[in-house]
Coordinates of C-alpha atoms and ligand atoms in Angstrom, one line a residue:
X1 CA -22.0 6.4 2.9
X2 CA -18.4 7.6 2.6
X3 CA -16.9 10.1 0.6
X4 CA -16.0 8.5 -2.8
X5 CA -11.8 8.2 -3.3
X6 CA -10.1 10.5 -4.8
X7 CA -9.3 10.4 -8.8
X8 CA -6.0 10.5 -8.4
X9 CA -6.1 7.4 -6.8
X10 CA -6.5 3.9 -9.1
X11 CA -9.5 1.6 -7.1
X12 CA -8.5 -1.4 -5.9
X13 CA -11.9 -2.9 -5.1
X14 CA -12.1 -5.2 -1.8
X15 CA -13.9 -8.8 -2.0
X16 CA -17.6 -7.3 -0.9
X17 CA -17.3 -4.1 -3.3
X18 CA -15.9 -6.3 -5.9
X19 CA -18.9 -9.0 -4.9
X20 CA -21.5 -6.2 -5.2
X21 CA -19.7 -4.5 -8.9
X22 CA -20.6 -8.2 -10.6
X23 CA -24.0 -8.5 -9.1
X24 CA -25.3 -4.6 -10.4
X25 CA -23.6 -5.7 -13.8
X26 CA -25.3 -9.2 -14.1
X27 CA -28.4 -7.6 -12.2
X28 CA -28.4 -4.1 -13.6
X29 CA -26.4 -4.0 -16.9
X30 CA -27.8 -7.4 -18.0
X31 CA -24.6 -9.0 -18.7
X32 CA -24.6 -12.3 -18.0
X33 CA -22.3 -14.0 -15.0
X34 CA -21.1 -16.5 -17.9
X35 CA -19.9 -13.8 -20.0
X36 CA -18.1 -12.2 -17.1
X37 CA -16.5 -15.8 -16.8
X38 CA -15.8 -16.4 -20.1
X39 CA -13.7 -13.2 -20.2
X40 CA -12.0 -13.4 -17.3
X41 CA -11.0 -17.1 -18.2
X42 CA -9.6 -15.9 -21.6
X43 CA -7.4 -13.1 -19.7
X44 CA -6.1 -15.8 -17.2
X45 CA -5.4 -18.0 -20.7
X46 CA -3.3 -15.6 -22.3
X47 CA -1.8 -14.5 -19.1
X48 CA -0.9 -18.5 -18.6
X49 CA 0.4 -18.8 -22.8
X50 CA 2.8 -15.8 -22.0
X51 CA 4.4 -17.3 -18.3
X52 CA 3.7 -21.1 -19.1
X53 CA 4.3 -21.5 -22.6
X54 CA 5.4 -25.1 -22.7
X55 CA 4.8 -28.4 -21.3
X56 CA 1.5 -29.7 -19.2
X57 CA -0.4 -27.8 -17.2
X58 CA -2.0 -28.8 -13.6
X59 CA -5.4 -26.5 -13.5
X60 CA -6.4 -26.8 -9.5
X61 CA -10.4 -25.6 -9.2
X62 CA -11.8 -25.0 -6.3
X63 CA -16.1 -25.3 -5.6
X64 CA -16.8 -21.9 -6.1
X65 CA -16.5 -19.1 -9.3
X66 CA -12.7 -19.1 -8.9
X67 CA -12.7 -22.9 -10.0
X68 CA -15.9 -21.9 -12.6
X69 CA -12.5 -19.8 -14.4
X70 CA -9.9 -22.3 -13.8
X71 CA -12.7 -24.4 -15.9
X72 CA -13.0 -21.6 -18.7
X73 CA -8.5 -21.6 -19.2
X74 CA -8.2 -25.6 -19.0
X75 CA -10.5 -25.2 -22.1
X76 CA -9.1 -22.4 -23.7
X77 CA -5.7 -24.2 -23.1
X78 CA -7.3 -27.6 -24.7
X79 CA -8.6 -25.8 -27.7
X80 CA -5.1 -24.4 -28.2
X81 CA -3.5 -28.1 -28.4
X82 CA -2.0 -27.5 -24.6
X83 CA -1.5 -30.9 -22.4
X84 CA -4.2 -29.8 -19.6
X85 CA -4.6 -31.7 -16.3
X86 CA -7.6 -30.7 -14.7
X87 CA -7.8 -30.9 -10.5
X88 CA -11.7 -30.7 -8.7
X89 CA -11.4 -30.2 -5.3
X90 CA -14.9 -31.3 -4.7
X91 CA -17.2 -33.4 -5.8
X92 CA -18.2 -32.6 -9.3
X93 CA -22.0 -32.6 -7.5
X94 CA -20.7 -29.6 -6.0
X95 CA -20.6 -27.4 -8.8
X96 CA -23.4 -24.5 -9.1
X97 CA -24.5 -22.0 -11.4
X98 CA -21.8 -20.4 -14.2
X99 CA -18.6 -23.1 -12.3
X100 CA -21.1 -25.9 -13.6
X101 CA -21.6 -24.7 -17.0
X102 CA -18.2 -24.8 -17.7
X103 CA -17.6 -27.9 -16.5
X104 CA -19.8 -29.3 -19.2
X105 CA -18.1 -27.1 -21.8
X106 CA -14.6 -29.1 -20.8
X107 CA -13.3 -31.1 -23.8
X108 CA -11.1 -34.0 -23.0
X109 CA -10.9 -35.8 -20.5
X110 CA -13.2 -35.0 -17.4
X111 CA -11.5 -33.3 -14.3
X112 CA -9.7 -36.1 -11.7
X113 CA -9.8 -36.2 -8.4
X114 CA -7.4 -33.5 -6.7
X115 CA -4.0 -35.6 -6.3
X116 CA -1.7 -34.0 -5.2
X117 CA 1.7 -35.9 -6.1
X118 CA 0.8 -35.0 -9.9
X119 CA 1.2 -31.2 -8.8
X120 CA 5.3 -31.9 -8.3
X121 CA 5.5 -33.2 -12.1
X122 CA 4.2 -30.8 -14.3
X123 CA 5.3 -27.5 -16.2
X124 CA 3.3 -25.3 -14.3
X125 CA 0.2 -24.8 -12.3
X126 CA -2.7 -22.3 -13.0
X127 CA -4.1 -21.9 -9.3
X128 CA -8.0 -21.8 -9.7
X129 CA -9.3 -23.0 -5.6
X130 CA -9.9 -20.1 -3.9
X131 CA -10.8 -16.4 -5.2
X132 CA -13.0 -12.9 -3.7
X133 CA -15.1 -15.7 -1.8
X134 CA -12.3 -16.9 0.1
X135 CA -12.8 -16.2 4.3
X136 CA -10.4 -17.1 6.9
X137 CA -7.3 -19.9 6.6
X138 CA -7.8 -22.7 4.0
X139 CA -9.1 -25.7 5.6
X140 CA -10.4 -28.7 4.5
X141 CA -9.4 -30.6 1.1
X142 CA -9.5 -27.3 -0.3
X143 CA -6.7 -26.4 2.6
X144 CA -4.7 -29.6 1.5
X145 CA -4.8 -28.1 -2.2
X146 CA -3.4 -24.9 -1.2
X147 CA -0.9 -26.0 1.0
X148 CA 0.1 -28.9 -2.1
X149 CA 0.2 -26.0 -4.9
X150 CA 2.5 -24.4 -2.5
X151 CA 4.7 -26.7 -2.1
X152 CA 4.8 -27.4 -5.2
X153 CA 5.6 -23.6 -6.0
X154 CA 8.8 -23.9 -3.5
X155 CA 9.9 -27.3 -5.8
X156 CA 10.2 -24.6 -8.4
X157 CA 6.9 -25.5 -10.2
X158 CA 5.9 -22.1 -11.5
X159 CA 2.5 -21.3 -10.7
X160 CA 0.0 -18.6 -12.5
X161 CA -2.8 -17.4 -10.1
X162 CA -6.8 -17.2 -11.0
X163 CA -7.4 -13.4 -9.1
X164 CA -5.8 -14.1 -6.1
X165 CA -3.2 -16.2 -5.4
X166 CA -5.1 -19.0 -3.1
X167 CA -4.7 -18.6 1.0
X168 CA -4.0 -14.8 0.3
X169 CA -7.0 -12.5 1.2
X170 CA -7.8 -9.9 -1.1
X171 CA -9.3 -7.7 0.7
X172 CA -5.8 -7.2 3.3
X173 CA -3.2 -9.1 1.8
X174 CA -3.2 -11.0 5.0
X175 CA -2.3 -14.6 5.0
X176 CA -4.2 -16.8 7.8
X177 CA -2.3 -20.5 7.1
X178 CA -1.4 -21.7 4.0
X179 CA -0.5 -19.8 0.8
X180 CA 0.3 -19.8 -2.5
X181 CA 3.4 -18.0 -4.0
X182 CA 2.4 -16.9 -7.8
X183 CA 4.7 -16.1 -10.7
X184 CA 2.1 -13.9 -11.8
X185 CA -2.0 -13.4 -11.1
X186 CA -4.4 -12.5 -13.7
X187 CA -7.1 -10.2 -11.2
X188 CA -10.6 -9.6 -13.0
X189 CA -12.0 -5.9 -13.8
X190 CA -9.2 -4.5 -11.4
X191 CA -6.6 -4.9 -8.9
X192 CA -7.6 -6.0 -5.2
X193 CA -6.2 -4.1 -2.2
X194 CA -4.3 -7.9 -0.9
X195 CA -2.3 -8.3 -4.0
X196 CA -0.4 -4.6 -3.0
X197 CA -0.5 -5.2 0.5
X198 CA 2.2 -7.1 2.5
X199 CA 2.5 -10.4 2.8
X200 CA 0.2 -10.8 -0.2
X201 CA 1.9 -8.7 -2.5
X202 CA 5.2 -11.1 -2.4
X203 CA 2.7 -13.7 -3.4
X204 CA 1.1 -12.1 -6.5
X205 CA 4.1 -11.9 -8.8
X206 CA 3.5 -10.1 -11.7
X207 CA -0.2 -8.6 -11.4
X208 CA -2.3 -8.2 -14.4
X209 CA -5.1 -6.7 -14.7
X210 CA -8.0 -8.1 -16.9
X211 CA -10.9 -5.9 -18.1
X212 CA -13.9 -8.1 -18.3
X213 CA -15.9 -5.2 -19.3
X214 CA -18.0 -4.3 -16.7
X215 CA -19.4 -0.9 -17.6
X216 CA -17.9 2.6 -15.4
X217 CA -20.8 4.5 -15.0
X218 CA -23.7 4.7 -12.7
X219 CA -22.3 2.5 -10.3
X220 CA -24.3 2.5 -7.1
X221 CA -22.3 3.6 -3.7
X222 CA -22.0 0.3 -2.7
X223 CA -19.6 -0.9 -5.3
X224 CA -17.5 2.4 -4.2
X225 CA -13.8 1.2 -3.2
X226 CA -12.7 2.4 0.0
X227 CA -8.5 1.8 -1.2
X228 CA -6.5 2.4 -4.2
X229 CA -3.2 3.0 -5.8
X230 CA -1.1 6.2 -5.5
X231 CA 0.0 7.1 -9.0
X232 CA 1.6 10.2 -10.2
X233 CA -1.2 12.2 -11.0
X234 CA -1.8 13.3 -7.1
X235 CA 1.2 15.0 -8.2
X236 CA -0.8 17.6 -9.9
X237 CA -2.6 17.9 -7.1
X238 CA 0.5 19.8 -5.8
X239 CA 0.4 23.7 -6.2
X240 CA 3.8 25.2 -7.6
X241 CA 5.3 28.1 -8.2
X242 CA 4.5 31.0 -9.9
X243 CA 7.3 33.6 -11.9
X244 CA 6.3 36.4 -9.1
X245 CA 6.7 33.6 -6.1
X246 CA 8.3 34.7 -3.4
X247 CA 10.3 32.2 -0.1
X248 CA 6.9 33.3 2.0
X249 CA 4.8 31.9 -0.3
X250 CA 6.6 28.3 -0.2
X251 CA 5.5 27.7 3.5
X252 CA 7.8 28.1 6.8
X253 CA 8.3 24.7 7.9
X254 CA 10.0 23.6 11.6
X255 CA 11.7 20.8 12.4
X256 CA 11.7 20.3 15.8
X257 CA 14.1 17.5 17.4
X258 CA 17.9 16.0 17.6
X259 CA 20.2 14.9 20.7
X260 CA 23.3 14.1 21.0
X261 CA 24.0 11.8 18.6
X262 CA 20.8 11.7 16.6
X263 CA 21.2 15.4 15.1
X264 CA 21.3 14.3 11.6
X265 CA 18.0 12.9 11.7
X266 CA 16.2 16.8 12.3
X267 CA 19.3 18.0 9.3
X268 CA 17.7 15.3 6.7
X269 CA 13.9 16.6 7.4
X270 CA 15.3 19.7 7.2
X271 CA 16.6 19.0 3.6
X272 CA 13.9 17.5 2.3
X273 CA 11.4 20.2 3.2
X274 CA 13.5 22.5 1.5
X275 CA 14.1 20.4 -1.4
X276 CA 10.0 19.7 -1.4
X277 CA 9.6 23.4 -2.2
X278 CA 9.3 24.9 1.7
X279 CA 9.6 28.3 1.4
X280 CA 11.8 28.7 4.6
X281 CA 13.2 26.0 7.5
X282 CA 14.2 26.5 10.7
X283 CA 15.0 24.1 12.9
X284 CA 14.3 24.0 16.8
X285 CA 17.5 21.8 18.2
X286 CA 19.2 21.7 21.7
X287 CA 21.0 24.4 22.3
X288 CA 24.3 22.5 22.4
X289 CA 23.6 20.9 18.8
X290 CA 22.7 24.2 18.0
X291 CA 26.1 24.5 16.3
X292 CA 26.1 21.7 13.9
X293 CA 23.4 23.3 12.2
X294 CA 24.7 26.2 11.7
X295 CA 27.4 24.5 10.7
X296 CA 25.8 21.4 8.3
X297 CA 23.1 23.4 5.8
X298 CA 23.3 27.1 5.0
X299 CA 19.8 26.9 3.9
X300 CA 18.3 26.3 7.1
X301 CA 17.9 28.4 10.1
X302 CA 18.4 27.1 13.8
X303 CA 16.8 27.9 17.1
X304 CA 18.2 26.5 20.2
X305 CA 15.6 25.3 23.0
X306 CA 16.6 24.1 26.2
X307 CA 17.9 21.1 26.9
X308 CA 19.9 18.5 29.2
X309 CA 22.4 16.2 28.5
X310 CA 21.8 17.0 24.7
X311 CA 18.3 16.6 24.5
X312 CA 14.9 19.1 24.5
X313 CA 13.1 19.3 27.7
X314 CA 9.4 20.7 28.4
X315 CA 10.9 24.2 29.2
X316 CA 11.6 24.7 25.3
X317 CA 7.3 24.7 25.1
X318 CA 6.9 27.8 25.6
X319 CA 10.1 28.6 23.1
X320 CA 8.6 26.1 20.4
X321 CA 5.2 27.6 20.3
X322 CA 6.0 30.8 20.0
X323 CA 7.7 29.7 16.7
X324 CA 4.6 27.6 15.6
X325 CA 3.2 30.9 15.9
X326 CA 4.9 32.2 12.4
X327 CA 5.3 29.1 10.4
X328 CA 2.8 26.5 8.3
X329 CA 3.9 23.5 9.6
X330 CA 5.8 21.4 12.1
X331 CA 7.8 18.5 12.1
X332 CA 7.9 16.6 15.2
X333 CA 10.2 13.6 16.3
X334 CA 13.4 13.0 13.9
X335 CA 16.3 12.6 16.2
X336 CA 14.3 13.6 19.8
X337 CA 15.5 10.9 21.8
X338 CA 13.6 8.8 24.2
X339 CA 14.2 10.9 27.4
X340 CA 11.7 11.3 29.2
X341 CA 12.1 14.9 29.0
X342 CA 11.6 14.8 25.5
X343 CA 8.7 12.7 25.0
X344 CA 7.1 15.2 27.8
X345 CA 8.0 18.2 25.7
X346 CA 6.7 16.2 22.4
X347 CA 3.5 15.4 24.2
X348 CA 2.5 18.9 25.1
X349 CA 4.0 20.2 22.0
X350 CA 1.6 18.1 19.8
X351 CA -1.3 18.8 21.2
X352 CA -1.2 22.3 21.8
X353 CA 0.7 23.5 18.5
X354 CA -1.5 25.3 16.0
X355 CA -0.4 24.5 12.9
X356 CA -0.3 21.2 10.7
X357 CA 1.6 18.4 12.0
X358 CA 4.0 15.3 11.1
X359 CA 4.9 13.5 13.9
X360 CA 7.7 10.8 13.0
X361 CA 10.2 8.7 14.7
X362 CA 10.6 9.2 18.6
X363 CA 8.0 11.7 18.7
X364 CA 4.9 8.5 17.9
X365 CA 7.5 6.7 20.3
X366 CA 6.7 9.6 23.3
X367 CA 2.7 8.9 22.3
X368 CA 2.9 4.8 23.2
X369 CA -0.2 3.4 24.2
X370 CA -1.4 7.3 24.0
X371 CA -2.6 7.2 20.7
X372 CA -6.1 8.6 21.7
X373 CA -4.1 12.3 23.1
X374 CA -3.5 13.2 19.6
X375 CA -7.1 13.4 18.6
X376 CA -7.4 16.5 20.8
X377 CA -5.7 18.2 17.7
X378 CA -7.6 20.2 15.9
X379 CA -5.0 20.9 12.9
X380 CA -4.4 18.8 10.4
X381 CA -2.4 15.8 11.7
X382 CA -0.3 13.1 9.8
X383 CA 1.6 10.5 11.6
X384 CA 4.3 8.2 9.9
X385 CA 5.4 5.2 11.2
X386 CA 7.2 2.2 10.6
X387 CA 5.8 -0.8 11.9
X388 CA 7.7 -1.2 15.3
X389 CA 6.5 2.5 15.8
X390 CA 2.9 1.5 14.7
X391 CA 3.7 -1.7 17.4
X392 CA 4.5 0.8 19.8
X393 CA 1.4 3.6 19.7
X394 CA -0.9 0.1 19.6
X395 CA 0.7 -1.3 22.1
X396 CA 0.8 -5.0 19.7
X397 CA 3.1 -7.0 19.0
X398 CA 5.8 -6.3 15.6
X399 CA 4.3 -9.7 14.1
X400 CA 0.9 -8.3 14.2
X401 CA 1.7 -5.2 12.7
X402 CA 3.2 -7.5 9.7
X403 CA 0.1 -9.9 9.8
X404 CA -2.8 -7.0 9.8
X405 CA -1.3 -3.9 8.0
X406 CA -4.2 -2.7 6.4
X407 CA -6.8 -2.8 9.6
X408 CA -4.3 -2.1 12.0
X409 CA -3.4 1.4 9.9
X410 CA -6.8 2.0 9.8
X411 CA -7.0 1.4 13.1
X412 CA -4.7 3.8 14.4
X413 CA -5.9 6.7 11.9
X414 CA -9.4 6.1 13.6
X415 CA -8.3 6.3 16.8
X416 CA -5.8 9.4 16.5
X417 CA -7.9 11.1 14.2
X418 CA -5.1 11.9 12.1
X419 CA -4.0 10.4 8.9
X420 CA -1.6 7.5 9.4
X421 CA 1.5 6.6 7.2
X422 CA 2.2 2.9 8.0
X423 CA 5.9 2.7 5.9
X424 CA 7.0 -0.1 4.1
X425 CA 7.3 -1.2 0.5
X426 CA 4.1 -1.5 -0.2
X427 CA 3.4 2.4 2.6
X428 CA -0.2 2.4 3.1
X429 CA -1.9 5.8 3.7
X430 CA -4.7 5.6 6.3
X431 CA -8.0 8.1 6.6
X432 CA -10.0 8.0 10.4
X433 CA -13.2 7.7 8.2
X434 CA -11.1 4.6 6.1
X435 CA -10.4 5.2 3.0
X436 CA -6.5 4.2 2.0
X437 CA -4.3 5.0 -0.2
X438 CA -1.4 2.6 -1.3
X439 CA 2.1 3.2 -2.5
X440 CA 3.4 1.2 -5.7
X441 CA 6.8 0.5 -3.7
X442 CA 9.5 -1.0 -5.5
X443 CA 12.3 1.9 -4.7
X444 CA 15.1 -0.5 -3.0
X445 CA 17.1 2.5 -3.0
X446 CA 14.8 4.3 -0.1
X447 CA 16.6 0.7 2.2
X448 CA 18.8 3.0 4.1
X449 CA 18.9 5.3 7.5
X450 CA 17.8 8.7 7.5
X451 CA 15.2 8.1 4.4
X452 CA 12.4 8.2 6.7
X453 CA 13.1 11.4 8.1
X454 CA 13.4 12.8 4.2
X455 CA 9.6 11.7 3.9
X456 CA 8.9 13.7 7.2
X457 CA 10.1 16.3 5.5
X458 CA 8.8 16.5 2.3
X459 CA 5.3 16.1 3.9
X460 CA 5.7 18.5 6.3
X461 CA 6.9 21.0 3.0
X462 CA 3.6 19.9 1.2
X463 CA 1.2 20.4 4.4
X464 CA 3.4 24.2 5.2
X465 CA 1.7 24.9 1.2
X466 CA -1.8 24.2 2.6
X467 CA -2.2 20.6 0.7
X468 CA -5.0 18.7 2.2
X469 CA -3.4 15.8 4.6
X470 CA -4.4 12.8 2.7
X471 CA -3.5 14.5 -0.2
X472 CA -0.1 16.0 1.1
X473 CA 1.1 12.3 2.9
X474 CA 0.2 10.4 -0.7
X475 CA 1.6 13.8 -3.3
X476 CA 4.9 13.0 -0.1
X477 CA 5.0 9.1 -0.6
X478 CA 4.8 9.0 -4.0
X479 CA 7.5 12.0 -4.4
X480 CA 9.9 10.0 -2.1
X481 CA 9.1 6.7 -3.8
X482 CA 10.2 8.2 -7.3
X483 CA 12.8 10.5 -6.0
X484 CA 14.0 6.8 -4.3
X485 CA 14.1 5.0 -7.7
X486 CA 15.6 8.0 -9.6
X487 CA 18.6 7.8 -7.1
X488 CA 18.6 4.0 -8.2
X489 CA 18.3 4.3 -11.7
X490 CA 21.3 7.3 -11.9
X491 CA 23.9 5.6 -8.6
X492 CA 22.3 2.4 -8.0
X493 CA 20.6 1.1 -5.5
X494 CA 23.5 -0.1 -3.0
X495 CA 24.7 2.7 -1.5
X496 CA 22.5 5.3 -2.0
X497 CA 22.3 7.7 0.7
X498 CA 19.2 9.4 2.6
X499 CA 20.4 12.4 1.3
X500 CA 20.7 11.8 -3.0
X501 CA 17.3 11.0 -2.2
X502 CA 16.7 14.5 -0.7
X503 CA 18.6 16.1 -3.6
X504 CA 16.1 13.9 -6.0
X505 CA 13.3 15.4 -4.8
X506 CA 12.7 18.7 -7.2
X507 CA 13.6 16.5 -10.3
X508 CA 11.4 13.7 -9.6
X509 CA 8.6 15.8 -9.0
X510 CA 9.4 17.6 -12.3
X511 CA 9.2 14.0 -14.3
X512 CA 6.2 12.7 -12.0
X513 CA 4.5 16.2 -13.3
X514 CA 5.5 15.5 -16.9
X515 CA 3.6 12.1 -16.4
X516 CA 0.7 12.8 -13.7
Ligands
LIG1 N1 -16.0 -9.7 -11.7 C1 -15.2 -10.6 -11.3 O1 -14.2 -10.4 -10.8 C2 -15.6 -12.0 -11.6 C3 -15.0 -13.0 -10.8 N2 -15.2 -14.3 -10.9 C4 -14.5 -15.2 -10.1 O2 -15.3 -15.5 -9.0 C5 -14.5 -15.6 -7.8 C6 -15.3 -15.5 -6.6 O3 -16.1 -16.6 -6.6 P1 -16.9 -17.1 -5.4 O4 -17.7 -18.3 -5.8 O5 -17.6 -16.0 -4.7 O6 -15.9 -17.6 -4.3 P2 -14.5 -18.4 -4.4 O7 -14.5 -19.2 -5.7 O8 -13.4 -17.6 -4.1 O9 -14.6 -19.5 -3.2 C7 -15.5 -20.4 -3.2 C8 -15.8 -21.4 -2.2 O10 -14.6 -21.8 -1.5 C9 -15.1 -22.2 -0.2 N3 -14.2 -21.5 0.8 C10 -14.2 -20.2 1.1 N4 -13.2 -20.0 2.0 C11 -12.7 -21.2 2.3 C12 -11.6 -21.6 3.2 N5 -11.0 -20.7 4.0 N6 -11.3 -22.9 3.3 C13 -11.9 -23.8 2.5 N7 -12.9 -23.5 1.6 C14 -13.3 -22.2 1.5 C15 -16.5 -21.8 0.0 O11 -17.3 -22.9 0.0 C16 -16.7 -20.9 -1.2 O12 -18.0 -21.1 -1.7 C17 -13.5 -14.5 -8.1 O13 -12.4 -14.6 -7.3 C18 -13.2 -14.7 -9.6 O14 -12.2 -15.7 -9.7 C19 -16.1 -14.7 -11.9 O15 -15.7 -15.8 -12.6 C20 -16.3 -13.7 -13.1 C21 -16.6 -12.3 -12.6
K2 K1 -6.9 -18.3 -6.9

């Protein structure tokens, strides 16, 4: 049995842990599945009076418990004088257990065959078909429901979702055919994994969360989430300064990379480790860039390696290691270039330096289809790609790094061994043994070049101060992520530079402190 998540991360329960919580509460706890329904509908009902407050509303059910609570709102809707419309997507016959129950507790008129030109003339929709029991692409009648509702959705009928919006699978967020796009989803006891993971979480809307009161403790390991959200309290996970600190107790960070053209890239890393509280940076550049660091930042140092034609070349090793030697951690890829005498250099370099590691940008790119030589490490080891650089060291496609996020991150955090940054609005923070941890997002302001090499560097400030890796890549994502929307919230979004959000850093970790 795995470890259990950390607290500072909020569970998001996947469809079997989620599957297993109601039976030990029905089972174990002796509340009944009926109750559990009956709260859950009366969350989705006030959720729906809030974002569908006039007009008629289409409630679509589906065969299975997920219809059982589109059943439980079209009668809290009737007892509140709403105009209710109620869809089976099966033969009533179908019906079992708690979904039949309610079905006799309907008021009104019985539920009509699904039709789906009714769909297009109504205020709104409450999308009850398919919930946690959901496998694979909707097919089927049930398939012609989902693919109605969302067409509907696209006519501009507003649509409220019963857990998960139909088509999307909780679990991943992945989306096998057709899908519904929510306004908002009511999700029972907590949050699942697909409504914050891309493409499901542009199909959730707004997400709320509806306690249905199933008890915290005693849980058996089963129920045990293996995902959750980053929030600010991994913040004070973070250790900080002391009054009789000293620049050697902040961690020496390198940044090793930059050619010619690309040297900003190692200068923005640079930054941000600083500006993440490293003690000291220095960073390891061709000798001919060597200049413009001296030049660009007076708070960083510069060593240059050899080179040709402006980038590194495997007789810097030597040079580089004998740095790695005196510093916490290094920083591997942001501006390297993909010469082949670089990705050579980075290749040796990661596996045989000492210390902790973030490997980023054209250092994954030197380790395509080589994912597997980075499990030699023996330090600590986080990588942090985008998805074309995840695309790459899988050696997949770009569509099916945007289809699978979640099990293709895991994927490559098993195989490296290392913890795995996929990037991305909705960053997920992969384990080798599983466990995930996933960003909130919404920091527009982080859209611009050179932001990814600021996360490189506040990670590689947070591993130089001996944080655990998980914990340093989530404490680094969620620092960015705030330090991202701070820089919206003071200059705006458009047109905010890598390097305001850089500058951010030290104050949004002050206000993520204040909160965490
Ligand atoms: N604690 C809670 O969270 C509670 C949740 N509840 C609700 O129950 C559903 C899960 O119900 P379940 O019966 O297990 O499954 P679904 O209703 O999601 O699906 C049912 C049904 O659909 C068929 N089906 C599955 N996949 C497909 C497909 N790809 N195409 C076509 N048909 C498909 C299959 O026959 C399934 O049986 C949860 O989401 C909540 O809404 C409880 O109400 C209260 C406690
Ligand atoms: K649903």
């Amino acid at each position: 049995m795995s470890a259990p998540l950390p607290r500072w991360l909020d569970p998001l329960p996947d469809a079997a842990a989620q599957r297993a919580l109601d039976g030990w509460a029905i089972e174990q706890r002796g509340i009944p599945g009926i109750e559990l329904m009956e709260r859950a509908g009366r969350g989705l009902f006030e959720l729906v009076q809030r974002r569908l407050p006039t007009g008629t509303i289409a409630v679509v059910c589906g065969k299975g418990n997920n219809g059982g609570d589109g059943l439980v709102v079209a009668r809290l809707l009737r007892d509140a004088g709403r105009e209710v419309d109620v869809h089976l997507v099966c033969d009533p016959s179908e019906l079992r257990g708690d979904a039949r129950v309610n079905l006799e507790r309907l008021p009104g008129s019985p539920p009509r065959v699904f039709n789906p030109g009714a769909l297009f003339e109504v205020a709104g929709i409450v999308d009850a078909v398919l919930g946690t029991g959901a496998g694979g692409a909707p097919h089927g009648l049930i398939g012609d429901a989902v693919e109605t509702i969302a067409e509907a959705a696209v006519h501009g009928v507003p649509v409220v979702a019963c857990d998960v919006p139909s088509g999307v699978d909780g679990s991943t967020g992945e989306v096998a055919g057709a899908a519904v796009r929510a306004v908002a989803t009511a999700t029972f006891h907590a949050a699942k994994p697909g409504l914050w993971i891309a493409p499901g979480k542009g199909r959730a809307g707004e997400v709320a969360v509806v306690d249905i009161g199933i008890p915290v403790d005693g849980r058996p390991p089963e129920t045990a989430p293996r995902a959750g959200l980053i929030g600010a309290a991994v913040i004070g996970e973070l250790p900080h300064r002391g009054a009789e600190a000293t620049k050697f107790d902040g961690g020496a960070v390198l940044v090793c990379g930059g050619s010619t053209g690309l040297s900003g890239a190692p200068s923005l890393a640079a930054l941000a480790a600083a500006r993440a509280g490293a003690g000291y940076v220095t960073a390891l550049v061709p000798a001919s860039l060597n200049v413009v660091f001296e030049l660009r930042q007076a708070e960083v140092m510069s060593v240059p390696l050899p080179e040709e034609d402006g980038a590194l070349v495997p007789a810097a090793l030597d040079l580089a290691l004998e740095r790695c030697a005196r510093a916490d951690a290094l920083v591997l890829g942001p501006g390297l270039g993909r010469s082949d005498g670089a990705g050579a250099l980075a290749r040796a370099l990661a596996v045989e330096a000492p210390v902790p590691l973030l490997l980023d940008a054209d250092g994954l790119n030197a380790h395509a289809g080589r994912l597997e030589e980075l499990a030699a490490r023996t330090a600590p080891t986080v990588l942090t790609p985008h998805g074309g650089e995840l695309a790459r060291l899988l050696d997949v496609g770009g569509d099916e790094v945007r289809a699978r996020r979640l099990s293709l991150a895991r994927q490559a955090a098993m195989r490296s061994g290392a913890i795995v940054v996929l990037k991305g609005d909705d960053t997920l923070v992969a384990t080798p043994e599983g466990a995930v941890g996933i960003s909130r997002g919404d920091a527009p302001a982080l859209a611009t070049a050179g932001t990814g090499d600021v996360l490189s560097g506040t990670i590689g400030a947070l591993l130089a101060r001996g944080v655990e890796p998980f914990t340093a890549a989530c404490a680094g994502v969620e620092l960015h992520r705030r330090a991202g929307q701070l820089v919206g919230e003071r200059i705006g979004v458009e047109g905010a530079l890598a390097g305001d959000v850089a500058d951010a850093l030290p104050a949004a970790r002050r206000m993520a402190a204040e909160v965490g």
